[in-house]
Short mmCIF file of C-alpha atoms in Angstrom, two decimals:
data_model
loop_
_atom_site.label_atom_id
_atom_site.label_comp_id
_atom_site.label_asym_id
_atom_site.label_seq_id
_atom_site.Cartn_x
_atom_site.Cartn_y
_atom_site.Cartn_z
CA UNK A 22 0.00 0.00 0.00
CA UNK A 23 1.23 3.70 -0.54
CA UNK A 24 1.07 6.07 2.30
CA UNK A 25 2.36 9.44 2.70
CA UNK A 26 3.84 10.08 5.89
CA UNK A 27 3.77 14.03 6.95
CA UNK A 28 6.59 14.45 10.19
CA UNK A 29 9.51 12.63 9.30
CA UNK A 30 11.39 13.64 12.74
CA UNK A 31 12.63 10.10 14.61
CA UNK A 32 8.58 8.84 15.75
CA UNK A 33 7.48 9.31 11.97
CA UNK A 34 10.98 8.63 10.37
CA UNK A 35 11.07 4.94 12.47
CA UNK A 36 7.27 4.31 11.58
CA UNK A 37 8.23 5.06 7.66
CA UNK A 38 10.95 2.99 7.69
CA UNK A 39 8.69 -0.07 9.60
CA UNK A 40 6.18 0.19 6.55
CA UNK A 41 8.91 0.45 4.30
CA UNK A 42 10.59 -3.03 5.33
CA UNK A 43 6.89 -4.22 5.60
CA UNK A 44 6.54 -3.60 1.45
CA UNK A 45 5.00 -0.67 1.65
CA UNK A 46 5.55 2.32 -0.32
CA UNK A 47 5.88 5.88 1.80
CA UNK A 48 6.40 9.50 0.53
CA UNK A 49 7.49 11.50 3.40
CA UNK A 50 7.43 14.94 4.28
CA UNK A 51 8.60 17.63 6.71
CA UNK A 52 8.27 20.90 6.89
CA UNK A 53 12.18 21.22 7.86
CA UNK A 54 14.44 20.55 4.85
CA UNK A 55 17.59 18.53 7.04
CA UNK A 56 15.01 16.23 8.06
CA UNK A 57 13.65 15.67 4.94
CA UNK A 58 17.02 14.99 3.41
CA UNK A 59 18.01 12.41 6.33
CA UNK A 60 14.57 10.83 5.51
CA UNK A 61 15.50 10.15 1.67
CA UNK A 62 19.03 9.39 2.74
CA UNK A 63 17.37 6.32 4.93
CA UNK A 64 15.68 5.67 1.68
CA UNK A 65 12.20 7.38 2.06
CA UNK A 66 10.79 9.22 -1.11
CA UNK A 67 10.39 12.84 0.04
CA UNK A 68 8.42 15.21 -1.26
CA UNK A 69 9.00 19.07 -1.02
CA UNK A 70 5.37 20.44 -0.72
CA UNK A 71 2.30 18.88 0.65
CA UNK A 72 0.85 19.48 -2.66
CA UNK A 73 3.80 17.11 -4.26
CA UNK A 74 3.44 14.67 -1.80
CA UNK A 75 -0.32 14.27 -2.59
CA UNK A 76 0.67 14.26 -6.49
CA UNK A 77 3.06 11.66 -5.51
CA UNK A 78 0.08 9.32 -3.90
CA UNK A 79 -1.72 7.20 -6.30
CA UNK A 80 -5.99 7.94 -5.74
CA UNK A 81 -8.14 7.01 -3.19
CA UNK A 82 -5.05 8.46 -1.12
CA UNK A 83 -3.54 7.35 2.13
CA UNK A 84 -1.79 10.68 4.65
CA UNK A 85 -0.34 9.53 8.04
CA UNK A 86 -0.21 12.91 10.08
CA UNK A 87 2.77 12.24 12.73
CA UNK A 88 3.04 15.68 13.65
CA UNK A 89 2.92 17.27 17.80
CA UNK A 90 -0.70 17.65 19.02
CA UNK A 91 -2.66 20.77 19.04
CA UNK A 92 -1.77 23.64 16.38
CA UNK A 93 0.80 21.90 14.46
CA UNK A 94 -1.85 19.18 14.26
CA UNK A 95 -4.77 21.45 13.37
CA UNK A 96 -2.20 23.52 10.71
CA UNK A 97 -1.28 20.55 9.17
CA UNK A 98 -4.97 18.75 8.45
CA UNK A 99 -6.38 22.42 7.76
CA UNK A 100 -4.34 22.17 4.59
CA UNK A 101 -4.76 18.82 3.78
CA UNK A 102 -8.53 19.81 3.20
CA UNK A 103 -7.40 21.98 0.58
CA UNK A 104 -5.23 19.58 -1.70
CA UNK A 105 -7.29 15.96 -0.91
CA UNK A 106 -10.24 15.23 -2.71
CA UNK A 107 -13.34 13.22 -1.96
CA UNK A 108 -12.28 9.43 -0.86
CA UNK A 109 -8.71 10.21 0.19
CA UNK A 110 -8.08 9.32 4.26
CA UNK A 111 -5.92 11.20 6.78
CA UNK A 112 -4.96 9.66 9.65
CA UNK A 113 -3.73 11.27 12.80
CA UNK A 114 -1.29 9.48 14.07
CA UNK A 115 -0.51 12.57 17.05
CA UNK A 116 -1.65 12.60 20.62
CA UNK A 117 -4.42 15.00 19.82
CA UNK A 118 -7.05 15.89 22.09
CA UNK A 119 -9.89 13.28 21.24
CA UNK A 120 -13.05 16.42 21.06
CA UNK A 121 -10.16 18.49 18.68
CA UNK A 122 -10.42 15.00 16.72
CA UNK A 123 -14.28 14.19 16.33
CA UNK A 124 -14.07 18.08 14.84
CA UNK A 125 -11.77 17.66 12.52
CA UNK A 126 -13.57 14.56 11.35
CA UNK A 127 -16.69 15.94 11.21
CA UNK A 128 -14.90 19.13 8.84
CA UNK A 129 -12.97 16.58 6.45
CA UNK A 130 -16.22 15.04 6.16
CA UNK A 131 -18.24 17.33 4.67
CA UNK A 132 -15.05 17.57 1.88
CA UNK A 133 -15.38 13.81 1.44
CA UNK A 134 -11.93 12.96 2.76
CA UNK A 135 -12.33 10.16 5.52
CA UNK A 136 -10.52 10.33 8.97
CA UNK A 137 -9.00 8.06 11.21
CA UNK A 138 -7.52 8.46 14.39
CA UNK A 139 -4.50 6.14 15.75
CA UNK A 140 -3.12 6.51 19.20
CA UNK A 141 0.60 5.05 18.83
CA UNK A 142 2.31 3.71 21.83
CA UNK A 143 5.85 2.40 20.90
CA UNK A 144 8.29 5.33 21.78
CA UNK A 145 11.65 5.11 20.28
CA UNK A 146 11.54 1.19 20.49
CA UNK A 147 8.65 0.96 17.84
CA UNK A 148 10.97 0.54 14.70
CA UNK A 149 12.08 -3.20 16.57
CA UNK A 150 9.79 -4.26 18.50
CA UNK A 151 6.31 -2.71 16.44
CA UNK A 152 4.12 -0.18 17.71
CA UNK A 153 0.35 -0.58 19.62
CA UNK A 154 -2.23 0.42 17.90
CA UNK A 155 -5.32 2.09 19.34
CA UNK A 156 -7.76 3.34 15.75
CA UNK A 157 -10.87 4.74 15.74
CA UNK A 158 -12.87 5.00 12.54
CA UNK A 159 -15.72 4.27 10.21
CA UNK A 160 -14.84 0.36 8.75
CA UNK A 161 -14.22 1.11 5.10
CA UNK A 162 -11.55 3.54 6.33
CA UNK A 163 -10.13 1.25 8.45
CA UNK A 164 -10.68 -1.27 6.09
CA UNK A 165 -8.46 0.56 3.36
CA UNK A 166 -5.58 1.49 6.50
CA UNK A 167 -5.63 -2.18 7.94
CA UNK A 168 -2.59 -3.15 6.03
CA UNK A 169 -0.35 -0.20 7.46
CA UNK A 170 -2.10 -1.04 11.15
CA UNK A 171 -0.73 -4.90 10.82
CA UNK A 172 2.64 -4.00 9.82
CA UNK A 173 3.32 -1.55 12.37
CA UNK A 174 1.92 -3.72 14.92
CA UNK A 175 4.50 -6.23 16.75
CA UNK A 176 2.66 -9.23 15.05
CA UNK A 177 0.14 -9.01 12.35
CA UNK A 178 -2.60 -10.60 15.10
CA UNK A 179 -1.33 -8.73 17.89
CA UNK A 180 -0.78 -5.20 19.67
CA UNK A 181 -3.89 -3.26 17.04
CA UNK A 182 -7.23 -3.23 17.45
CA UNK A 183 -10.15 -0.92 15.58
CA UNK A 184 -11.56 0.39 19.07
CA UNK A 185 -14.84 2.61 18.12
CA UNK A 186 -16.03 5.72 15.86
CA UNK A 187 -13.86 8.31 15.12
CA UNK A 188 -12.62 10.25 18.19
CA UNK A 189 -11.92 6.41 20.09
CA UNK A 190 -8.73 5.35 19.55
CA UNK A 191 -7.45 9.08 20.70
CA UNK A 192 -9.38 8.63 24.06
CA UNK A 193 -8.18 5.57 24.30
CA UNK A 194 -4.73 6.28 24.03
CA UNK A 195 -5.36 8.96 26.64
CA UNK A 196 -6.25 6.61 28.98
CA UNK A 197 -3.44 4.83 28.30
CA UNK A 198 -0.87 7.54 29.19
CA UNK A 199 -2.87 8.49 32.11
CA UNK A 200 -1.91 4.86 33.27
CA UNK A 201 1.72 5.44 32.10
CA UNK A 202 1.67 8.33 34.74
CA UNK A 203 0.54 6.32 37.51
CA UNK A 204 2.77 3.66 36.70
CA UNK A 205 5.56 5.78 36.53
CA UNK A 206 4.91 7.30 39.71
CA UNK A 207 4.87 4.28 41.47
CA UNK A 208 8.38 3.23 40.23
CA UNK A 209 9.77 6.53 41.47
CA UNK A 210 8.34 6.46 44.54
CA UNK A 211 9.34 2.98 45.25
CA UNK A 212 12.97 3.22 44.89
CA UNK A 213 13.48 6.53 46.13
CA UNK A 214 12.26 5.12 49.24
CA UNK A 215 14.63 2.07 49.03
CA UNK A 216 17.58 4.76 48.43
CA UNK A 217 16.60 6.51 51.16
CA UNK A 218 17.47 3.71 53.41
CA UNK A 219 21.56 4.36 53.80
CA UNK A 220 21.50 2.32 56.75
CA UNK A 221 21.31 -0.85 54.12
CA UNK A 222 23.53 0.42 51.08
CA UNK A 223 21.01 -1.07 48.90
CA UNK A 224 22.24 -1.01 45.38
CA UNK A 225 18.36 0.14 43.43
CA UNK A 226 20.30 -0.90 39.99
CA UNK A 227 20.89 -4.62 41.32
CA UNK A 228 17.40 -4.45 42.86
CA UNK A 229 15.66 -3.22 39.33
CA UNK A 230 17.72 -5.76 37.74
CA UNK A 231 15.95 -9.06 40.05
CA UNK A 232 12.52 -7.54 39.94
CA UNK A 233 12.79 -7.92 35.86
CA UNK A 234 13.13 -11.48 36.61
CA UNK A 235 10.17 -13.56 38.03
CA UNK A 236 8.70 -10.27 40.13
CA UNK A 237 4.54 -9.83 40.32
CA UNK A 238 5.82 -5.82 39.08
CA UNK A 239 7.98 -6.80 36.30
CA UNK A 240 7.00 -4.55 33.09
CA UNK A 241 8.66 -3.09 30.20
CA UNK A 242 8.70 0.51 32.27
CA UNK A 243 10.96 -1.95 34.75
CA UNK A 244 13.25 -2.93 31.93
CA UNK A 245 13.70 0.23 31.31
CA UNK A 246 14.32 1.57 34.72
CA UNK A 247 16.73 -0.80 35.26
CA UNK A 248 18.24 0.52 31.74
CA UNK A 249 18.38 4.04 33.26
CA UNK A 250 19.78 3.00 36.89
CA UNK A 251 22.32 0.96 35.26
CA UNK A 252 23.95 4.03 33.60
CA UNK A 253 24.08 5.47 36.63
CA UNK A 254 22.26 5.01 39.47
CA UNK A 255 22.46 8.41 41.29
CA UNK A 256 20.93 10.14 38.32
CA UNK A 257 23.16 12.75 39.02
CA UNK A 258 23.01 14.91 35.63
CA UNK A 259 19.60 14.81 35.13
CA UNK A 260 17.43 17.77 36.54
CA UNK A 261 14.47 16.24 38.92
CA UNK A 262 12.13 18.32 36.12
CA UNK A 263 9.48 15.88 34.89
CA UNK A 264 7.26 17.16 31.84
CA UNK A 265 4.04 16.24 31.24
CA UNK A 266 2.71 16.40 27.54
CA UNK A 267 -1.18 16.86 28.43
CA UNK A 268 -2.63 13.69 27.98
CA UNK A 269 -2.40 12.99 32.11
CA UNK A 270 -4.39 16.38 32.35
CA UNK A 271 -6.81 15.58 29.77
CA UNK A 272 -7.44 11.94 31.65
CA UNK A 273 -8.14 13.81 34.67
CA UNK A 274 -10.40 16.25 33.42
CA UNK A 275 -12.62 13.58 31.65
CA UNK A 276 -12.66 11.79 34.92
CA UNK A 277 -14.13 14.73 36.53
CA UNK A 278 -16.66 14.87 33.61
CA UNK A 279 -18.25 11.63 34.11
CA UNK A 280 -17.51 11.34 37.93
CA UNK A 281 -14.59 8.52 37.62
CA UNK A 282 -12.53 8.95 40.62
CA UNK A 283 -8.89 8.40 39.57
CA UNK A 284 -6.84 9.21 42.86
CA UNK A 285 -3.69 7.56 41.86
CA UNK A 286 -3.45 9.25 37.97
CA UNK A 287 -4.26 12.59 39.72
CA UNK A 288 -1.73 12.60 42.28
CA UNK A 289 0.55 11.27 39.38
CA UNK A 290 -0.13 14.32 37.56
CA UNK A 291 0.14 16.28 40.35
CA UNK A 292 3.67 15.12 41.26
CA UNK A 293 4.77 16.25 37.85
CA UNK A 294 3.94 19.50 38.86
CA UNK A 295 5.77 19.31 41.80
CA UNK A 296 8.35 17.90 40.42
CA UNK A 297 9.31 21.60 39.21
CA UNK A 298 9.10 23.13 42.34
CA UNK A 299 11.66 20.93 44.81
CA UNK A 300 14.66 18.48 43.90
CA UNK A 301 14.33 14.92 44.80
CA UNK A 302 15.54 11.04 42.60
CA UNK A 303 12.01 10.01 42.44
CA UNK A 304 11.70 12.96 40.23
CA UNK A 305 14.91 12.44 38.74
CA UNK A 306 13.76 8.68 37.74
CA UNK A 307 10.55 9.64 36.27
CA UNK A 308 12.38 11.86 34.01
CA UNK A 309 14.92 9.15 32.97
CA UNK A 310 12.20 6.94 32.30
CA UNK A 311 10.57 9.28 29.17
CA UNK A 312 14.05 9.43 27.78
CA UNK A 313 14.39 5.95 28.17
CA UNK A 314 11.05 4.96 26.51
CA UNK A 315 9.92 7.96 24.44
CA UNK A 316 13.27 9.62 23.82
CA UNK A 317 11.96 12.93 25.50
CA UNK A 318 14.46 15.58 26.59
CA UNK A 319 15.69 15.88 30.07
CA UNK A 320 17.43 19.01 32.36
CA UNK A 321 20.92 18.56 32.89
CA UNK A 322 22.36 19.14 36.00
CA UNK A 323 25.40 21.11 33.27
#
């Protein structure tokens, strides 16, 4: 199948090159030129113009949008309605607000174009180990997508799923980082607690290492914990500054909405805010942890 992938930065570059080893065809674009030409120098067609990419895309056309959430998002799709035509499909592939998405739908609509949204979990690690895939969507569009879905998945039976109408697989993915926050937080607080007991020396690498093994709290946020602690286990260059990109705030508020008590993803959230306000290596470790699995910037100490 050929897709066009718009946002060709290291989340959309890694899914291109996925689909590419997966037989499909992708034209990429970018609105910054150096990533563009490190995109064709991986091997991706590029296209210069939105307009070239969708002259590049054989008809009914396929356009991944892997661009951040919110305006870039709403820039990016605003313009697609004015080169697609009636039958072509956007996908948005971002962590957009789900309401921002049923819009936008309900606009490319009344054009013709189809939407789907996909909430991608996968991080940095997606290119080896496959991405999961939460889409939302009317079935003939996710009918004409499934291909792209199954090869970006780990296996083609596993890690996707076609969750509801438009809007669903964005709320579900929200839900889904609002767990990563509570997670998260619990890992922090756990071994900041068993580093705050000198009198035993405990070495928290060695002790993230055993719990990989065999442990009832074993997950992949472990592995990677353990990845992190093993560089260095005082965390000592990293700022205790944890960010949070807005999906924890958006689970909260929709839990207030429907009257869903969620005490431990709002105190998660809430800790992130904190988090900027005193120094401490729980905070230090949740900030290792989105490098580790999402790439995301962290403060250095220098």
């Amino acid at each position: 199948m050929d897709i066009g992938m718009i946002g060709m930065g290291r989340m959309g570059g890694n899914m291109a090159e996925r689909l590419r080893k997966g037989g499909h065809r992708v034209v990429g674009y970018d609105r910054d030129p150096d990533t563009r030409s490190a995109a064709a120098g991986r091997g991706t067609e590029v296209a210069d113009t939105l307009e070239h990419l969708v002259e590049m895309l054989p008809k009914p056309r396929a356009v991944w949008v892997m661009v951040p959430s919110g305006n870039p998002t709403e820039a990016t799709i605003s313009a697609l309605a004015e080169v697609l035509e009636a039958g072509d499909l956007v996908i948005d592939g971002g962590n957009s607000n789900y309401k921002d998405t049923m819009r936008r739908a309900a606009s490319l609509q009344a054009t013709g174009v189809r939407m789907i949204d996909a909430g991608v979990s996968g991080g940095i690690w997606g290119l080896a180990e496959g991405y999961c895939l939460m889409v939302g969507g009317e079935d003939d569009a996710i009918a004409m997508a499934e291909p792209l879905f199954r090869t970006l998945a780990p296996s083609a039976e596993l890690g996707y799923a076609h969750v509801g109408p438009v809007g669903s697989g964005h709320f579900v993915k929200m839900v889904h980082n609002g767990i990563e926050y509570g997670l998260m937080q619990a890992y922090a607080e756990g071994f900041e607690l068993l580093k705050a007991k000198e009198q035993f020396g405990l070495d928290v690498a060695q002790i993230a290492e055993i719990w990989r093994h065999g442990s009832v709290v074993r997950s992949w946020l472990l592995d990677l914990t353990a990845t992190a602690l093993g560089e260095d286990a005082d965390l000592s260059d990293i700022q205790p500054w944890v960010e949070d990109s807005g999906e924890g705030r958006w689970t909260v508020e929709e839990s207030i909405e429907l009257a869903v008590p969620l005490p431990v993803i709002s105190i998660a959230l809430q800790a992130r805010f904190r988090s900027r306000q005193e120094a401490a290596f729980g905070f230090r470790l949740l900030a290792a942890m989105r490098q580790q699995f999402g790439g995301h910037a962290v403060r250095r100490t220098s």
